[in-house]
Amino acid sequence: MNYKRYLKYGTRVLYKRGASPIYFVFFVTDFCNARCKHCLLSAHEPAQRAKELTIDEIERVSASMDDMLFFTPTGGEPFLRRDLGEIVEIFYRNNHAANVGIPTNGSLTSRVVETTRTMLESCPGLDLHIDVSIDGIGQDHDEIRRFPGLFDRAVRTYQELRLLEKHYPNFSTCAEITVSEHNQDRLLELYDYLTHKVGVNTVFTLLERGAPKDPVSMDVVDISKYEELHAVLERDNKARMLTGYYKMPFSDFLNAKRIVRPRIIAKTVRERKFQIPCYAGSLGGAMFSEGQVLPCELHVDRVIGNVRDYDYDFRKLWNSPKAEEIRREIRDGKCFCTYECFLTVNILFNPMVLPRVAKEWTVLKYAELRHRLSGGHKSTTVIISTER
């Protein structure tokens, strides 16, 4: 494990002025073969295939960016782009992306497995995670995703990727569940099925969301059901019944963050107000498939600009007067939401929140020690998350 690739970003805990994104979300395509009821991009007009950034354009954008800690190529269904492996290799080579997580609906089993193998071979040392979305059991999942037969495909994709895990020490597979009004009454049943029937060994969730401060997105889910599930996940993680992250540097610290994060999310929903500062537009950034750069994927009303209009010079766009204005609005307006990806940055790089993470990390390490002394063995884990 190469800890230096992660530690070099430590200065950003205290100093953020002039930062470029260390967590970068790239919507490589808007196209998807599912029509999910909870889709974040349902109101976003899909790009035409011909207008998506080409691999040569992506190379130019990446070459103008600084190094990044987390890179998330998403969609749409990201594996519909046949050059997805090339895109990841570009950001690995140019920006030394340390950690790459890719969500998928699991419909394209062969392509997902082969592309994953290609990425692992072309990017040695990359910590790679593929998150397969499973939101219900059988037809429940197919109905939520509006894709007949998708449940069976997703399970098969997950199981094939788990087999691939055995050959790569820096690769892990997660089962993601989007928590929404469509499955909130069956979350514990789903968790039990995934752990006992599918053999999932890591569980995390994403909460259905809309635009920042959107009252609709905060009303549709009974947050007590979300908290009920997370109480079980926290219990099983601390009992080492779930492994969580375990193949990357600082795994348990990230697992501790995943205990703190849902508490902040639940409190945000209940109180509908700012909890911790947001670093979108500084440590976090997003780019849509046609090249529009935003501080955050939820801020479709605050596009900074298009890389094509800046001759693919990302730094110039990111440091423009408009970008600084948007950063100031986010900071001074105390923007808040429940977006898990950027909450990761907001938690890990906030010196006031880190003590909470450290406390949970201590509990997890103590639990791990007790587990080892008792001669126990780690079991499989389920990941519950939100597919876009």
Coordinates of C-alpha atoms in Angstrom, one line a residue:
M1 CA 0.0 0.0 0.0
N2 CA 1.4 3.4 -1.0
Y3 CA 0.4 5.7 1.8
K4 CA 2.5 8.6 0.4
R5 CA -0.1 9.0 -2.4
Y6 CA -2.7 9.9 0.2
L7 CA -0.6 11.7 2.8
K8 CA 0.6 14.4 0.3
Y9 CA -2.9 15.9 0.4
G10 CA -2.8 16.4 4.2
T11 CA -1.9 20.1 4.0
R12 CA -5.4 20.7 2.6
V13 CA -6.9 20.0 6.0
L14 CA -5.7 23.5 7.1
Y15 CA -5.0 25.3 3.8
K16 CA -7.4 25.4 0.9
R17 CA -6.8 28.7 -0.8
G18 CA -5.9 28.2 -4.5
A19 CA -6.9 24.5 -4.3
S20 CA -7.8 22.5 -7.4
P21 CA -10.2 19.6 -7.1
I22 CA -8.8 16.6 -5.2
Y23 CA -12.2 15.0 -5.5
F24 CA -13.3 15.1 -9.2
V25 CA -16.6 13.7 -10.5
F26 CA -16.7 13.3 -14.3
F27 CA -20.0 12.4 -16.0
V28 CA -18.4 10.5 -18.9
T29 CA -21.8 10.0 -20.5
D30 CA -25.4 11.0 -19.9
F31 CA -26.7 7.9 -21.6
C32 CA -28.2 5.0 -19.6
N33 CA -30.0 1.8 -20.4
A34 CA -32.1 2.1 -17.2
R35 CA -34.8 4.6 -16.3
C36 CA -34.5 4.8 -12.6
K37 CA -37.3 6.4 -10.6
H38 CA -34.8 8.2 -8.4
C39 CA -32.4 9.4 -11.1
L40 CA -30.6 12.6 -10.2
L41 CA -30.3 13.6 -13.9
S42 CA -33.9 13.1 -14.9
A43 CA -34.3 16.8 -15.3
H44 CA -30.9 17.2 -17.0
E45 CA -31.2 17.2 -20.8
P46 CA -28.9 14.4 -22.0
A47 CA -26.0 15.3 -24.2
Q48 CA -25.9 14.0 -27.8
R49 CA -23.3 11.3 -28.2
A50 CA -21.6 13.5 -30.9
K51 CA -21.2 16.3 -28.3
E52 CA -19.6 14.3 -25.6
L53 CA -15.9 15.1 -24.9
T54 CA -13.7 12.9 -27.1
I55 CA -10.8 10.9 -25.7
D56 CA -8.4 13.4 -27.2
E57 CA -10.3 16.3 -25.6
I58 CA -10.3 14.5 -22.2
E59 CA -6.6 14.0 -22.5
R60 CA -6.1 17.8 -23.0
V61 CA -8.3 18.7 -20.0
S62 CA -6.6 16.1 -17.8
A63 CA -3.1 17.4 -18.8
S64 CA -4.1 20.9 -17.6
M65 CA -5.3 19.6 -14.1
D66 CA -3.3 19.0 -10.9
D67 CA -3.1 15.7 -9.1
M68 CA -6.2 14.4 -7.4
L69 CA -7.0 12.0 -4.6
F70 CA -10.4 10.7 -5.7
F71 CA -11.6 10.4 -9.3
T72 CA -15.2 9.3 -10.0
P73 CA -16.2 8.6 -13.6
T74 CA -20.0 8.3 -13.6
G75 CA -23.0 8.8 -15.8
G76 CA -25.6 7.7 -17.0
E77 CA -24.2 4.2 -17.1
P78 CA -20.4 4.9 -17.4
F79 CA -19.6 1.5 -18.9
L80 CA -21.7 2.4 -22.0
R81 CA -18.5 4.4 -23.0
R82 CA -16.3 1.8 -24.5
D83 CA -13.3 4.0 -23.9
L84 CA -13.9 4.2 -20.1
G85 CA -10.7 2.3 -19.4
E86 CA -8.8 4.8 -21.4
I87 CA -10.3 7.7 -19.5
V88 CA -9.3 6.2 -16.2
E89 CA -5.8 5.5 -17.5
I90 CA -5.5 9.2 -18.6
F91 CA -6.3 10.5 -15.1
Y92 CA -4.1 7.9 -13.5
R93 CA -1.2 8.9 -15.7
N94 CA -1.6 12.6 -15.8
N95 CA -3.1 13.3 -12.4
H96 CA -1.9 10.4 -10.4
A97 CA -5.4 9.6 -9.2
A98 CA -5.0 7.5 -6.1
N99 CA -8.5 6.2 -5.7
V100 CA -11.1 5.6 -8.4
G101 CA -14.7 4.6 -7.7
I102 CA -17.1 3.7 -10.6
P103 CA -20.8 3.2 -10.1
T104 CA -22.6 0.8 -12.4
N105 CA -26.1 -0.7 -12.7
G106 CA -24.4 -4.0 -13.5
S107 CA -26.3 -4.6 -16.7
L108 CA -23.2 -5.2 -18.9
T109 CA -21.5 -8.0 -17.1
S110 CA -18.9 -9.0 -19.6
R111 CA -17.9 -5.4 -20.5
V112 CA -17.7 -4.4 -16.8
V113 CA -15.4 -7.3 -16.0
E114 CA -13.2 -6.9 -19.0
T115 CA -12.9 -3.1 -18.6
T116 CA -12.1 -3.5 -14.9
R117 CA -9.4 -6.0 -15.7
T118 CA -7.9 -3.7 -18.3
M119 CA -7.9 -0.8 -15.9
L120 CA -6.1 -2.8 -13.2
E121 CA -3.5 -4.0 -15.7
S122 CA -2.9 -0.5 -17.2
C123 CA -2.9 1.3 -13.9
P124 CA -0.7 -0.6 -11.4
G125 CA -1.0 0.7 -7.9
L126 CA -4.4 2.3 -8.5
D127 CA -7.0 1.7 -5.7
L128 CA -10.0 0.8 -7.8
H129 CA -13.6 0.2 -6.6
I130 CA -16.6 -0.8 -8.7
D131 CA -19.9 -0.2 -7.1
V132 CA -22.8 -2.3 -8.3
S133 CA -26.2 -0.8 -7.5
I134 CA -28.8 -3.1 -6.0
D135 CA -31.9 -1.3 -4.6
G136 CA -34.3 -4.2 -4.0
I137 CA -34.8 -7.9 -4.3
G138 CA -35.8 -9.4 -7.6
Q139 CA -38.7 -7.6 -9.3
D140 CA -38.6 -4.8 -6.7
H141 CA -35.2 -3.8 -8.0
D142 CA -36.3 -4.1 -11.7
E143 CA -39.3 -1.9 -11.0
I144 CA -37.2 0.8 -9.3
R145 CA -34.7 0.7 -12.2
R146 CA -37.4 0.2 -14.8
F147 CA -35.3 -2.5 -16.4
P148 CA -36.7 -6.1 -16.5
G149 CA -34.1 -8.7 -15.5
L150 CA -31.6 -6.1 -14.2
F151 CA -31.5 -7.6 -10.7
D152 CA -30.2 -10.9 -12.0
R153 CA -27.7 -9.1 -14.2
A154 CA -26.5 -6.9 -11.3
V155 CA -26.0 -9.9 -9.0
R156 CA -24.1 -11.8 -11.6
T157 CA -21.9 -8.7 -12.3
Y158 CA -21.2 -8.3 -8.6
Q159 CA -20.2 -12.0 -8.2
E160 CA -18.0 -12.0 -11.3
L161 CA -16.2 -8.9 -10.0
R162 CA -15.7 -10.6 -6.6
L163 CA -13.9 -13.4 -8.4
L164 CA -11.7 -10.8 -10.1
E165 CA -10.9 -9.4 -6.6
K166 CA -8.9 -12.5 -5.8
H167 CA -6.3 -11.6 -8.4
Y168 CA -5.8 -7.9 -7.6
P169 CA -4.8 -6.7 -4.1
N170 CA -5.9 -3.2 -4.8
F171 CA -9.4 -3.9 -6.2
S172 CA -12.7 -4.2 -4.4
T173 CA -16.3 -4.6 -5.3
C174 CA -19.2 -3.0 -3.6
A175 CA -22.9 -3.5 -3.7
E176 CA -24.6 -0.1 -3.7
I177 CA -28.1 0.8 -2.7
T178 CA -29.9 4.0 -3.3
V179 CA -32.2 4.8 -0.3
S180 CA -35.4 6.2 -1.6
E181 CA -39.1 6.3 -1.0
H182 CA -39.3 3.3 -3.3
N183 CA -37.4 0.9 -1.0
Q184 CA -37.2 2.5 2.4
D185 CA -39.7 0.0 3.9
R186 CA -37.6 -3.0 2.9
L187 CA -34.0 -1.9 3.6
L188 CA -33.3 -4.3 6.4
E189 CA -34.8 -7.2 4.3
L190 CA -32.5 -6.2 1.4
Y191 CA -29.5 -5.9 3.7
D192 CA -30.1 -9.4 5.0
Y193 CA -30.5 -10.8 1.5
L194 CA -27.3 -9.2 0.2
T195 CA -25.2 -10.4 3.1
H196 CA -26.6 -13.9 3.4
K197 CA -27.7 -14.8 -0.2
V198 CA -25.4 -12.8 -2.4
G199 CA -22.3 -12.8 -0.1
V200 CA -21.8 -9.0 -0.2
N201 CA -19.0 -7.9 2.2
T202 CA -19.2 -4.1 2.4
V203 CA -22.3 -1.9 2.8
F204 CA -22.7 1.9 2.4
T205 CA -25.7 4.0 1.3
L206 CA -26.5 7.0 -0.8
L207 CA -29.6 8.9 -0.1
E208 CA -31.9 10.0 -2.9
R209 CA -31.3 13.6 -3.6
G210 CA -32.2 16.5 -5.8
A211 CA -30.9 20.1 -5.9
P212 CA -29.3 21.7 -2.8
K213 CA -31.9 22.6 -0.2
D214 CA -34.6 21.1 -2.4
P215 CA -37.5 20.4 0.0
V216 CA -38.9 17.7 -2.2
S217 CA -35.7 15.6 -2.1
M218 CA -35.7 15.9 1.7
D219 CA -39.4 15.1 2.1
V220 CA -39.7 11.9 0.1
V221 CA -37.6 9.7 2.3
D222 CA -38.5 8.8 5.9
I223 CA -35.2 9.6 7.5
S224 CA -35.9 7.3 10.4
K225 CA -35.8 4.3 8.1
Y226 CA -32.4 5.5 6.8
E227 CA -31.2 5.9 10.4
E228 CA -32.5 2.4 11.3
L229 CA -30.5 0.8 8.5
H230 CA -27.4 2.7 9.4
A231 CA -27.7 1.7 13.1
V232 CA -27.5 -1.9 11.9
L233 CA -24.6 -1.2 9.5
E234 CA -22.7 0.6 12.3
R235 CA -23.3 -2.3 14.7
D236 CA -22.1 -4.9 12.2
N237 CA -19.1 -2.9 11.1
K238 CA -18.0 -2.5 14.7
A239 CA -18.6 -6.2 15.3
R240 CA -16.4 -6.8 12.2
M241 CA -19.2 -8.7 10.6
L242 CA -18.8 -6.3 7.7
T243 CA -15.3 -5.6 6.3
G244 CA -15.9 -2.2 4.9
Y245 CA -12.9 -0.9 3.0
Y246 CA -9.9 -3.1 3.6
K247 CA -7.7 -3.1 0.5
M248 CA -6.4 0.5 0.5
P249 CA -4.4 2.8 2.7
F250 CA -6.2 4.3 5.7
S251 CA -9.1 1.8 5.2
D252 CA -10.4 2.0 8.7
F253 CA -10.2 5.8 8.8
L254 CA -12.5 5.8 5.7
N255 CA -14.7 3.3 7.4
A256 CA -14.9 5.5 10.4
K257 CA -15.8 8.4 8.1
R258 CA -18.7 6.3 6.8
I259 CA -20.1 6.1 10.4
V260 CA -19.9 9.8 10.9
R261 CA -21.3 10.8 7.5
P262 CA -24.8 9.3 7.8
R263 CA -25.2 11.1 11.1
I264 CA -24.5 14.4 9.5
I265 CA -26.8 13.6 6.6
A266 CA -29.7 12.6 8.9
K267 CA -29.2 15.8 11.0
T268 CA -29.1 17.9 7.8
V269 CA -32.5 16.4 6.7
R270 CA -34.1 16.7 10.1
E271 CA -33.0 20.3 10.7
R272 CA -32.8 21.4 7.1
K273 CA -29.8 23.6 7.7
F274 CA -26.1 23.9 7.3
Q275 CA -24.0 21.5 9.5
I276 CA -20.4 21.8 8.2
P277 CA -18.6 23.9 5.6
C278 CA -18.8 22.7 2.0
Y279 CA -15.6 22.6 -0.1
A280 CA -17.4 22.3 -3.5
G281 CA -15.7 24.6 -5.9
S282 CA -12.3 24.3 -4.2
L283 CA -11.5 20.7 -3.1
G284 CA -14.4 19.2 -5.0
G285 CA -15.4 19.7 -8.6
A286 CA -17.6 18.1 -11.3
M287 CA -17.7 18.1 -15.1
F288 CA -20.5 17.0 -17.4
S289 CA -20.1 15.0 -20.5
E290 CA -20.0 18.0 -22.9
G291 CA -17.3 19.8 -20.9
Q292 CA -19.4 22.0 -18.5
V293 CA -17.5 22.4 -15.2
L294 CA -19.4 23.0 -12.0
P295 CA -18.5 23.3 -8.3
C296 CA -20.8 20.4 -7.6
E297 CA -23.1 18.2 -9.7
L298 CA -26.1 19.5 -7.9
H299 CA -25.3 23.1 -8.9
V300 CA -26.6 23.0 -12.4
D301 CA -27.5 26.6 -12.0
R302 CA -23.8 27.5 -11.3
V303 CA -21.9 26.3 -14.3
I304 CA -18.4 27.9 -14.1
G305 CA -17.8 27.4 -17.8
N306 CA -17.0 24.9 -20.6
V307 CA -13.5 23.6 -21.0
R308 CA -14.0 23.9 -24.8
D309 CA -14.3 27.7 -24.4
Y310 CA -11.0 27.8 -22.4
D311 CA -9.0 25.8 -25.0
Y312 CA -9.2 22.9 -22.6
D313 CA -7.2 24.7 -19.9
F314 CA -8.9 23.6 -16.7
R315 CA -6.8 25.6 -14.4
K316 CA -7.7 28.8 -16.3
L317 CA -11.4 28.0 -16.0
W318 CA -11.1 26.9 -12.3
N319 CA -9.3 30.1 -11.3
S320 CA -11.5 32.5 -13.3
P321 CA -13.3 35.4 -11.6
K322 CA -16.6 33.5 -12.1
A323 CA -15.3 30.5 -10.3
E324 CA -14.1 32.6 -7.4
E325 CA -17.5 34.3 -7.2
I326 CA -19.3 30.9 -7.0
R327 CA -16.9 29.7 -4.3
R328 CA -17.7 32.8 -2.3
E329 CA -21.4 32.3 -2.7
I330 CA -21.1 28.7 -1.5
R331 CA -19.0 29.7 1.4
D332 CA -20.9 32.8 2.5
G333 CA -24.3 31.3 1.8
K334 CA -23.5 28.2 3.9
C335 CA -24.7 25.9 1.2
F336 CA -25.8 22.4 2.4
C337 CA -27.1 19.2 1.0
T338 CA -26.8 15.4 1.5
Y339 CA -24.4 14.6 -1.3
E340 CA -22.2 11.8 0.0
C341 CA -19.2 12.2 -2.3
F342 CA -18.4 15.8 -1.4
L343 CA -19.4 15.2 2.2
T344 CA -16.4 12.8 2.2
V345 CA -14.1 15.8 1.4
N346 CA -16.0 18.1 3.8
I347 CA -15.4 15.6 6.6
L348 CA -11.9 14.4 5.9
F349 CA -10.5 17.9 5.3
N350 CA -12.3 19.7 8.1
P351 CA -10.1 19.9 11.3
M352 CA -13.2 20.5 13.4
V353 CA -14.9 17.2 12.2
L354 CA -11.8 15.0 12.2
P355 CA -11.9 14.3 15.9
R356 CA -15.3 12.6 15.4
V357 CA -13.8 10.4 12.8
A358 CA -10.8 9.6 15.0
K359 CA -13.1 8.6 17.8
E360 CA -14.9 6.1 15.6
W361 CA -11.6 4.9 14.1
T362 CA -10.4 4.0 17.7
V363 CA -13.6 2.0 18.2
L364 CA -13.1 0.1 14.9
K365 CA -9.4 -0.6 15.7
Y366 CA -10.3 -1.9 19.1
A367 CA -13.0 -4.1 17.6
E368 CA -10.5 -5.4 15.0
L369 CA -8.1 -6.3 17.8
R370 CA -10.7 -8.2 19.7
H371 CA -11.8 -9.9 16.6
R372 CA -8.3 -11.1 15.9
L373 CA -7.6 -12.2 19.5
S374 CA -10.9 -14.3 19.4
G375 CA -9.7 -16.0 16.2
G376 CA -12.5 -14.7 14.1
H377 CA -12.6 -14.3 10.4
K378 CA -13.9 -11.4 8.4
S379 CA -17.1 -12.0 6.6
T380 CA -18.5 -10.5 3.4
T381 CA -19.9 -6.9 3.3
V382 CA -22.7 -5.1 1.6
I383 CA -22.5 -1.6 0.1
I384 CA -25.7 0.3 -0.1
S385 CA -25.5 3.4 -2.3
T386 CA -27.3 5.6 -4.7
E387 CA -27.1 5.1 -8.5
R388 CA -27.5 8.2 -10.6

